Coordinates of C-alpha atoms and ligand atoms in Angstrom, one line a residue:
M1485 CA 27.1 -8.6 13.0
G1486 CA 27.4 -12.1 11.5
N1487 CA 27.5 -15.6 13.2
E1488 CA 29.7 -17.5 10.7
P1489 CA 33.4 -16.8 11.3
H1490 CA 34.1 -15.7 8.1
P1491 CA 34.1 -12.4 6.6
P1492 CA 30.5 -11.4 4.1
Y1493 CA 31.5 -14.3 1.3
Q1494 CA 29.4 -14.7 -1.8
R1495 CA 27.9 -18.5 -1.9
P1496 CA 27.9 -19.1 -5.4
P1497 CA 30.8 -20.6 -5.6
L1498 CA 29.9 -22.8 -3.4
S1499 CA 27.9 -25.1 -5.7
K1500 CA 30.4 -24.4 -8.0
N1501 CA 34.4 -23.8 -8.7
Y1502 CA 34.8 -23.8 -4.4
L1503 CA 33.1 -27.1 -4.7
T1504 CA 35.4 -28.6 -7.1
G1505 CA 38.3 -26.9 -5.0
D1506 CA 39.4 -24.7 -8.0
V1507 CA 39.2 -21.5 -6.1
D1508 CA 40.3 -20.8 -2.1
Q1509 CA 38.1 -19.1 0.3
E1510 CA 40.0 -15.9 -0.3
S1511 CA 38.3 -15.1 -3.4
L1512 CA 34.9 -15.4 -2.2
Y1513 CA 34.9 -13.0 -0.1
L1514 CA 33.4 -9.9 -0.6
K1515 CA 35.9 -7.5 0.2
P1516 CA 39.4 -7.5 1.9
R1517 CA 39.2 -7.6 5.6
S1518 CA 41.4 -4.3 5.4
V1519 CA 38.1 -2.6 3.5
Y1520 CA 36.4 -2.7 7.3
E1521 CA 39.6 -1.2 9.4
N1522 CA 40.2 1.5 6.8
A1523 CA 36.5 2.7 6.0
G1524 CA 36.3 2.1 10.0
H1525 CA 33.9 -0.5 10.0
Q1526 CA 33.5 -3.4 13.2
L1527 CA 33.4 -6.5 11.6
R1528 CA 32.0 -8.8 14.4
L1529 CA 32.1 -12.4 13.4
G1530 CA 30.9 -15.4 15.0
V1531 CA 27.9 -13.8 17.4
R1532 CA 24.8 -14.6 17.2
V1533 CA 22.0 -11.6 17.4
E1534 CA 19.7 -13.3 19.5
Q1535 CA 17.0 -10.3 20.0
I1536 CA 16.0 -7.1 19.1
D1537 CA 13.9 -4.7 21.6
R1538 CA 12.6 -1.7 20.3
D1539 CA 11.7 -0.4 22.7
S1540 CA 15.2 0.8 24.2
S1541 CA 16.6 0.3 20.4
T1542 CA 19.1 -2.3 21.7
I1543 CA 20.3 -5.7 20.3
S1544 CA 21.3 -8.7 22.4
L1545 CA 24.3 -10.8 21.6
S1546 CA 24.9 -14.6 22.0
D1547 CA 28.2 -13.5 23.7
Q1548 CA 26.0 -12.0 26.4
S1549 CA 26.7 -8.1 25.3
R1550 CA 24.4 -5.4 24.3
L1551 CA 24.9 -3.0 21.5
Q1552 CA 22.5 0.2 20.7
Y1553 CA 21.2 1.3 17.7
D1554 CA 19.7 4.3 15.7
R1555 CA 19.0 1.9 12.6
L1556 CA 19.0 -1.5 12.3
V1557 CA 18.9 -3.6 8.7
L1558 CA 18.2 -7.1 9.0
A1559 CA 20.1 -9.5 6.5
T1560 CA 19.3 -12.3 7.8
G1561 CA 19.6 -14.5 4.8
S1562 CA 17.5 -17.8 4.2
H1563 CA 17.7 -21.1 6.4
L1564 CA 18.0 -24.8 5.0
R1565 CA 14.6 -26.5 4.6
H1566 CA 15.2 -29.5 5.9
L1567 CA 13.8 -32.9 4.4
N1568 CA 12.2 -34.9 7.7
A1569 CA 12.4 -38.3 6.5
P1570 CA 13.0 -41.6 7.8
G1571 CA 16.8 -42.0 8.5
A1572 CA 17.7 -38.6 7.7
D1573 CA 20.0 -38.2 10.4
L1574 CA 22.1 -40.6 8.8
N1575 CA 26.0 -40.4 8.7
G1576 CA 26.9 -39.3 5.2
I1577 CA 23.4 -37.0 4.5
H1578 CA 24.4 -33.9 3.7
Y1579 CA 23.2 -29.7 3.3
L1580 CA 24.8 -27.1 1.5
H1581 CA 24.5 -23.4 2.4
D1582 CA 27.6 -22.2 4.3
I1583 CA 31.4 -22.6 3.4
A1584 CA 31.9 -25.3 6.5
D1585 CA 28.9 -27.5 4.1
S1586 CA 31.2 -26.8 0.9
E1587 CA 34.5 -28.0 2.5
V1588 CA 32.5 -31.4 4.3
L1589 CA 31.2 -32.3 1.0
R1590 CA 33.9 -31.7 -1.0
E1591 CA 36.2 -33.9 1.3
Q1592 CA 33.6 -36.8 0.3
L1593 CA 33.6 -36.1 -3.4
V1594 CA 36.0 -38.7 -4.5
A1595 CA 36.3 -40.4 -7.7
G1596 CA 34.1 -43.4 -7.8
K1597 CA 31.7 -42.7 -5.4
R1598 CA 27.8 -42.6 -5.0
L1599 CA 26.8 -39.4 -4.5
V1600 CA 22.5 -39.0 -4.7
V1601 CA 21.6 -35.5 -4.8
V1602 CA 17.6 -35.0 -4.0
G1603 CA 16.4 -32.0 -5.9
G1604 CA 16.6 -31.1 -8.8
G1605 CA 16.5 -27.4 -8.6
Y1606 CA 19.7 -24.9 -9.4
I1607 CA 22.1 -26.1 -6.5
G1608 CA 21.1 -29.5 -6.6
L1609 CA 22.3 -29.2 -10.5
E1610 CA 25.3 -27.5 -9.7
V1611 CA 26.4 -30.0 -6.9
A1612 CA 26.0 -32.6 -9.7
A1613 CA 27.7 -31.2 -12.3
S1614 CA 30.6 -30.1 -10.1
A1615 CA 30.8 -33.7 -8.3
N1616 CA 30.2 -35.5 -12.1
K1617 CA 33.5 -33.6 -13.3
K1618 CA 35.3 -34.9 -10.1
G1619 CA 34.6 -38.4 -11.4
V1620 CA 31.4 -38.9 -8.4
N1621 CA 28.5 -41.3 -9.9
V1622 CA 25.9 -39.0 -9.5
T1623 CA 22.4 -39.6 -9.2
V1624 CA 19.6 -36.4 -9.3
L1625 CA 16.0 -37.6 -7.6
E1626 CA 13.1 -34.8 -8.9
A1627 CA 9.7 -34.9 -7.3
A1628 CA 8.3 -33.0 -10.6
E1629 CA 7.7 -33.6 -13.9
R1630 CA 10.9 -31.9 -14.8
L1631 CA 14.4 -30.2 -13.5
M1632 CA 14.4 -26.5 -12.3
Q1633 CA 10.7 -26.3 -12.5
R1634 CA 10.0 -23.3 -10.2
V1635 CA 12.4 -21.4 -11.9
T1636 CA 12.5 -21.7 -15.4
G1637 CA 10.3 -23.0 -18.6
P1638 CA 9.8 -26.8 -20.6
E1639 CA 13.1 -25.8 -23.4
I1640 CA 15.7 -24.8 -20.8
S1641 CA 14.7 -27.9 -17.9
A1642 CA 14.8 -30.3 -21.2
F1643 CA 17.5 -28.9 -22.1
F1644 CA 19.6 -29.3 -18.5
Y1645 CA 18.2 -33.1 -18.6
D1646 CA 19.9 -34.2 -21.2
K1647 CA 23.1 -32.3 -20.4
H1648 CA 23.2 -33.8 -17.3
R1649 CA 21.9 -37.4 -18.8
G1650 CA 25.0 -36.6 -21.2
A1651 CA 28.0 -36.1 -18.7
G1652 CA 26.5 -39.9 -17.3
V1653 CA 24.8 -38.3 -14.4
D1654 CA 21.5 -40.7 -13.6
V1655 CA 18.2 -38.1 -13.8
R1656 CA 15.0 -39.5 -12.3
L1657 CA 12.2 -37.4 -12.5
N1658 CA 8.6 -37.7 -11.0
T1659 CA 10.2 -39.6 -8.4
A1660 CA 9.6 -39.0 -4.5
V1661 CA 12.3 -39.9 -1.5
T1662 CA 10.5 -41.5 1.3
G1663 CA 13.9 -42.2 3.6
F1664 CA 17.2 -43.1 3.7
E1665 CA 18.6 -47.1 4.5
E1666 CA 20.9 -47.7 7.3
G1667 CA 24.3 -49.4 6.2
D1668 CA 27.6 -49.8 8.6
Q1669 CA 28.2 -47.5 11.6
G1670 CA 25.6 -45.4 11.3
H1671 CA 26.1 -44.1 7.9
V1672 CA 23.6 -44.0 5.0
A1673 CA 23.5 -46.7 2.2
G1674 CA 20.4 -45.9 0.3
V1675 CA 17.8 -43.5 -1.1
T1676 CA 14.4 -44.8 -0.8
L1677 CA 11.5 -44.4 -3.1
A1678 CA 8.0 -43.9 -3.0
D1679 CA 7.3 -46.5 -5.9
G1680 CA 9.5 -49.1 -3.4
G1681 CA 12.6 -49.2 -5.1
T1682 CA 16.6 -47.7 -3.4
V1683 CA 19.4 -46.0 -5.3
P1684 CA 22.2 -47.0 -3.4
A1685 CA 24.2 -43.7 -2.2
D1686 CA 27.6 -43.8 0.0
I1687 CA 26.8 -39.6 0.2
V1688 CA 23.3 -37.8 -0.5
L1689 CA 22.9 -33.9 -0.4
V1690 CA 19.2 -33.0 0.5
S1691 CA 18.6 -29.7 -2.1
I1692 CA 15.1 -29.0 -1.6
G1693 CA 15.1 -24.7 -1.0
V1694 CA 15.4 -22.3 1.6
I1695 CA 13.0 -20.7 4.2
P1696 CA 13.6 -17.1 4.9
E1697 CA 15.3 -16.5 8.2
T1698 CA 12.3 -14.1 10.1
A1699 CA 13.1 -15.0 13.7
L1700 CA 14.7 -11.7 14.6
A1701 CA 11.8 -9.8 12.8
K1702 CA 8.9 -11.8 14.2
G1703 CA 10.6 -12.0 18.1
A1704 CA 10.4 -7.8 17.5
G1705 CA 6.6 -8.0 16.6
L1706 CA 7.8 -7.0 12.9
P1707 CA 5.3 -8.5 10.3
C1708 CA 6.4 -11.4 8.2
D1709 CA 4.6 -13.3 6.0
N1710 CA 7.2 -15.9 3.8
G1711 CA 9.8 -13.2 4.9
I1712 CA 10.1 -9.6 6.6
I1713 CA 7.4 -7.5 4.8
V1714 CA 9.1 -4.4 3.5
D1715 CA 8.5 -1.5 1.7
E1716 CA 9.8 -0.2 -1.9
F1717 CA 12.6 1.5 0.1
T1718 CA 13.7 -2.1 2.4
R1719 CA 11.7 0.1 5.3
T1720 CA 10.0 -2.5 7.7
E1721 CA 6.9 -1.2 10.0
D1722 CA 9.4 0.6 12.0
P1723 CA 10.7 3.3 10.8
A1724 CA 14.3 2.8 12.6
I1725 CA 14.4 -0.9 10.9
L1726 CA 15.2 -1.8 7.1
A1727 CA 16.0 -5.4 6.1
I1728 CA 17.2 -6.8 2.4
G1729 CA 18.0 -9.8 0.5
D1730 CA 16.8 -13.3 1.1
C1731 CA 15.1 -12.6 4.4
T1732 CA 12.5 -10.2 2.9
R1733 CA 8.8 -10.5 0.8
H1734 CA 9.0 -6.7 -0.7
R1735 CA 7.0 -4.5 -2.6
N1736 CA 8.6 -4.6 -6.2
L1737 CA 7.4 -1.7 -7.9
F1738 CA 8.6 -3.5 -11.5
F1739 CA 5.9 -6.7 -11.0
E1740 CA 4.0 -4.4 -9.0
K1741 CA 3.9 -7.2 -6.3
M1742 CA 4.9 -8.5 -3.3
Q1743 CA 7.6 -11.0 -4.1
R1744 CA 10.5 -13.2 -2.6
L1745 CA 13.7 -13.4 -4.1
E1746 CA 16.7 -15.6 -3.5
S1747 CA 19.5 -14.1 -5.6
V1748 CA 23.0 -11.9 -5.1
A1749 CA 21.3 -9.4 -7.4
N1750 CA 18.2 -8.7 -5.2
A1751 CA 20.4 -8.9 -2.2
V1752 CA 23.0 -6.3 -3.5
D1753 CA 20.5 -4.1 -5.2
Q1754 CA 17.9 -4.1 -2.1
A1755 CA 21.5 -2.6 -0.2
R1756 CA 22.2 -0.3 -2.5
T1757 CA 18.5 0.8 -1.8
A1758 CA 18.9 0.8 2.2
A1759 CA 21.8 2.5 2.2
A1760 CA 19.7 5.5 -0.4
T1761 CA 17.1 5.2 2.4
L1762 CA 19.4 5.3 5.5
M1763 CA 21.3 8.7 4.2
G1764 CA 17.8 10.0 3.6
E1765 CA 17.6 9.7 -0.1
E1766 CA 14.2 8.4 -1.5
K1767 CA 15.8 5.3 -4.4
P1768 CA 12.5 2.9 -4.7
Y1769 CA 14.2 -1.0 -5.1
D1770 CA 12.9 -1.4 -8.7
S1771 CA 15.3 -3.7 -10.1
V1772 CA 13.8 -6.6 -12.8
P1773 CA 15.7 -9.7 -11.0
W1774 CA 18.0 -12.0 -13.0
F1775 CA 20.1 -14.9 -11.6
W1776 CA 22.2 -16.9 -13.1
S1777 CA 23.4 -20.7 -12.6
N1778 CA 26.9 -22.3 -14.2
Q1779 CA 26.3 -26.4 -15.0
Y1780 CA 29.8 -28.4 -16.8
D1781 CA 30.4 -25.8 -19.9
V1782 CA 26.8 -23.7 -20.0
R1783 CA 25.8 -20.3 -18.5
L1784 CA 22.3 -19.5 -18.0
Q1785 CA 21.1 -16.4 -17.4
M1786 CA 18.1 -15.9 -16.3
V1787 CA 16.1 -12.4 -16.5
G1788 CA 12.6 -11.5 -15.4
L1789 CA 9.6 -13.7 -13.8
S1790 CA 8.2 -16.4 -16.2
Q1791 CA 5.7 -17.6 -14.4
N1792 CA 2.7 -15.7 -15.9
H1793 CA 3.6 -16.0 -19.2
D1794 CA 1.2 -16.9 -21.9
Q1795 CA 3.8 -17.0 -25.2
R1796 CA 7.2 -19.1 -25.7
V1797 CA 9.2 -18.0 -28.1
V1798 CA 12.7 -20.2 -28.9
R1799 CA 15.5 -18.2 -30.0
G1800 CA 18.1 -20.7 -31.7
S1801 CA 18.2 -24.5 -30.6
P1802 CA 19.5 -26.7 -27.9
E1803 CA 21.6 -28.3 -30.4
D1804 CA 23.1 -24.2 -31.2
K1805 CA 26.4 -23.4 -29.4
G1806 CA 24.2 -20.9 -27.6
F1807 CA 19.9 -20.2 -27.5
A1808 CA 17.6 -18.3 -25.2
V1809 CA 13.2 -18.8 -24.4
F1810 CA 11.7 -15.3 -24.6
Y1811 CA 8.4 -15.6 -22.1
L1812 CA 6.3 -13.0 -23.3
R1813 CA 2.6 -12.0 -21.5
E1814 CA -0.2 -10.0 -24.1
G1815 CA 2.8 -9.5 -26.5
C1816 CA 5.2 -8.1 -24.0
V1817 CA 8.7 -9.8 -23.2
I1818 CA 8.4 -10.7 -19.6
A1819 CA 11.0 -12.9 -18.7
V1820 CA 14.3 -14.2 -20.7
D1821 CA 16.5 -17.6 -20.3
A1822 CA 19.7 -17.4 -22.1
V1823 CA 21.7 -20.6 -22.6
N1824 CA 25.4 -19.6 -23.4
L1825 CA 24.1 -16.4 -25.0
P1826 CA 24.9 -13.8 -23.1
L1827 CA 23.6 -11.2 -25.4
A1828 CA 20.0 -12.7 -25.5
F1829 CA 20.1 -11.6 -21.8
L1830 CA 21.5 -8.1 -22.1
V1831 CA 19.1 -7.9 -24.7
G1832 CA 16.3 -9.8 -22.7
K1833 CA 16.9 -7.5 -19.9
T1834 CA 16.6 -3.9 -21.7
L1835 CA 13.3 -5.5 -23.2
V1836 CA 11.9 -6.4 -20.0
Q1837 CA 12.7 -3.3 -18.4
Q1838 CA 11.5 -1.3 -21.2
R1839 CA 8.0 -3.7 -21.1
R1840 CA 8.7 -3.7 -25.0
T1841 CA 5.9 -5.7 -27.1
I1842 CA 7.8 -7.6 -29.8
N1843 CA 6.5 -8.8 -32.8
P1844 CA 7.6 -12.8 -31.8
E1845 CA 8.5 -13.8 -35.5
L1846 CA 11.2 -11.2 -34.9
L1847 CA 12.5 -12.4 -32.0
E1848 CA 12.3 -16.2 -32.9
D1849 CA 14.0 -15.0 -36.6
P1850 CA 18.1 -15.7 -36.8
D1851 CA 18.4 -13.0 -39.5
T1852 CA 16.7 -10.3 -36.9
E1853 CA 20.1 -8.6 -35.1
L1854 CA 19.0 -9.0 -31.5
K1855 CA 20.2 -5.2 -30.8
S1856 CA 18.1 -4.0 -33.7
L1857 CA 15.2 -5.0 -31.2
V1858 CA 16.0 -2.4 -28.4
N1859 CA 15.6 0.9 -27.7
G1860 CA 18.3 2.6 -26.9
R1861 CA 21.0 1.5 -25.3
L1862 CA 21.2 -2.3 -23.5
Q1863 CA 20.9 -2.4 -19.8
S1864 CA 24.0 -3.9 -18.2
Ligands
FAD1954 C1 25.4 -23.0 -2.9 C2 24.6 -21.7 -3.3 C3 24.9 -21.7 -4.3 C4 23.9 -20.3 -5.1 N1 24.3 -20.0 -6.1 C5 23.2 -18.8 -6.9 C6 23.7 -18.1 -8.2 O1 24.2 -18.6 -8.7 N2 23.2 -17.1 -8.1 C7 22.6 -16.6 -7.9 O2 22.0 -15.2 -7.8 N3 22.5 -16.9 -6.3 C8 22.9 -18.3 -5.6 N4 22.5 -18.0 -4.2 C9 21.8 -17.5 -3.7 C10 22.4 -16.4 -3.0 O3 23.6 -16.8 -2.2 C11 21.7 -15.5 -1.9 O4 20.8 -15.2 -2.6 C12 22.6 -14.6 -1.1 O5 23.5 -15.3 -0.5 C13 21.3 -14.0 -0.1 O6 22.1 -13.1 0.2 P1 21.6 -12.3 1.8 O7 22.8 -11.6 2.4 O8 20.5 -12.1 1.6 O9 22.0 -13.7 3.0 P2 22.7 -14.9 3.7 O10 23.9 -14.6 2.1 O11 22.4 -15.9 3.4 O12 23.8 -14.1 4.7 C14 22.7 -13.7 6.0 C15 23.9 -13.6 6.9 O13 23.5 -14.0 8.1 C16 23.5 -14.6 8.9 N5 22.6 -14.6 10.1 C17 21.8 -14.9 10.2 N6 20.4 -14.6 11.1 C18 21.4 -13.9 11.9 C19 22.1 -14.0 13.7 N7 20.3 -13.7 14.3 N8 22.9 -13.3 13.8 C20 23.2 -13.2 13.4 N9 24.2 -13.5 12.1 C21 22.7 -14.0 11.6 C22 23.6 -16.1 8.3 O14 24.4 -16.5 9.4 C23 24.1 -15.7 7.3 O15 25.9 -15.1 7.1 C24 23.2 -19.3 -4.3 C25 23.0 -19.6 -2.5 C26 23.6 -20.9 -2.1 C27 23.7 -21.9 -1.1

């Protein structure tokens, strides 16, 4: 069941090559429709699940029908965080979450227009790079003191700051947005700032994060706290109901804590665990989180969670073709961010998985072969 009209699809290209028009819609689909048909799976699209009745094991749908279940998997994802500020309803203010949003925004990205991106996280920056490629004049407004602050360290933030500035994007840090100015016919004309200034705009993209979609689960009385609470087997409190992906806060065996993740890798890995659970196998979810982002000719690959590091080691330098930042805690590699350096990502993934303690000097030394730091085979 899905309330969007499309078969299941990948969202990452919506801010990248689908937004620039370099790939078509079919290429977004996870599988061709025939795969579902051949497997005997029914796809019911454009239908919203309104309610779960756990007593009768039924769900009510927006087309007024009901469906009985033996087991139910909630994969409801997340919804956009909206900016509540004066003028937020003006025409020309966009958000980006689904195919329709990307297509509407793509139409607007015409060379010479002025786009203001509110939020310097992954998605805002990817849109900035895509729009820049199309000749749009882009300004990025970020309230924090550096870009992607929530997910990465200062070296990577600084690298992307320079990359965007070098491409001609006006990136402004420590810049809080207070509202939007109205131009002709209810269209946005500018973004107002806390310092009293205004940035003129023809188009605005607000990209300030997502909120887990827990309404169905909450309505059914399932425990939710910044996500639907699930165990390492993706089970909710109700043994008949599982939950996976962006909508969950799960017990992460690797980090030994409750964790919510917004990434394709997490959604796919939790789906595998859920399938095993449904088949009566016990395969706990213990993956190390990983993410990626493409901006310009740069591929950023990140593995682990760097927030609690007490030491950073930079291998290579931003001036090189590629470089990586290793994040350590008590000598143990807990995360790696690699810029155009896929081997550092793969080695990092293995080191994080193996919870390896490494001499930081070896990590830093360009004469140390990265592969030699790993015991056994690299994690794919
Ligand atoms: C523009 C963009 C770029 C991204 N780039 C990256 C990237 O580069 N790398 C990366 O790892 N991640 C990226 N992500 C994040 C990634 O796409 C998500 O983490 C992933 O899609 C989560 O998958 P999911 O199945 O949990 O939820 P979703 O993909 O959000 O799917 C949930 C679906 O459930 C539907 N739904 C919700 N409630 C109901 C209901 N009651 N009834 C019926 N249907 C319902 C929703 O409409 C939606 O279609 C990006 C996301 C966006 C928006």
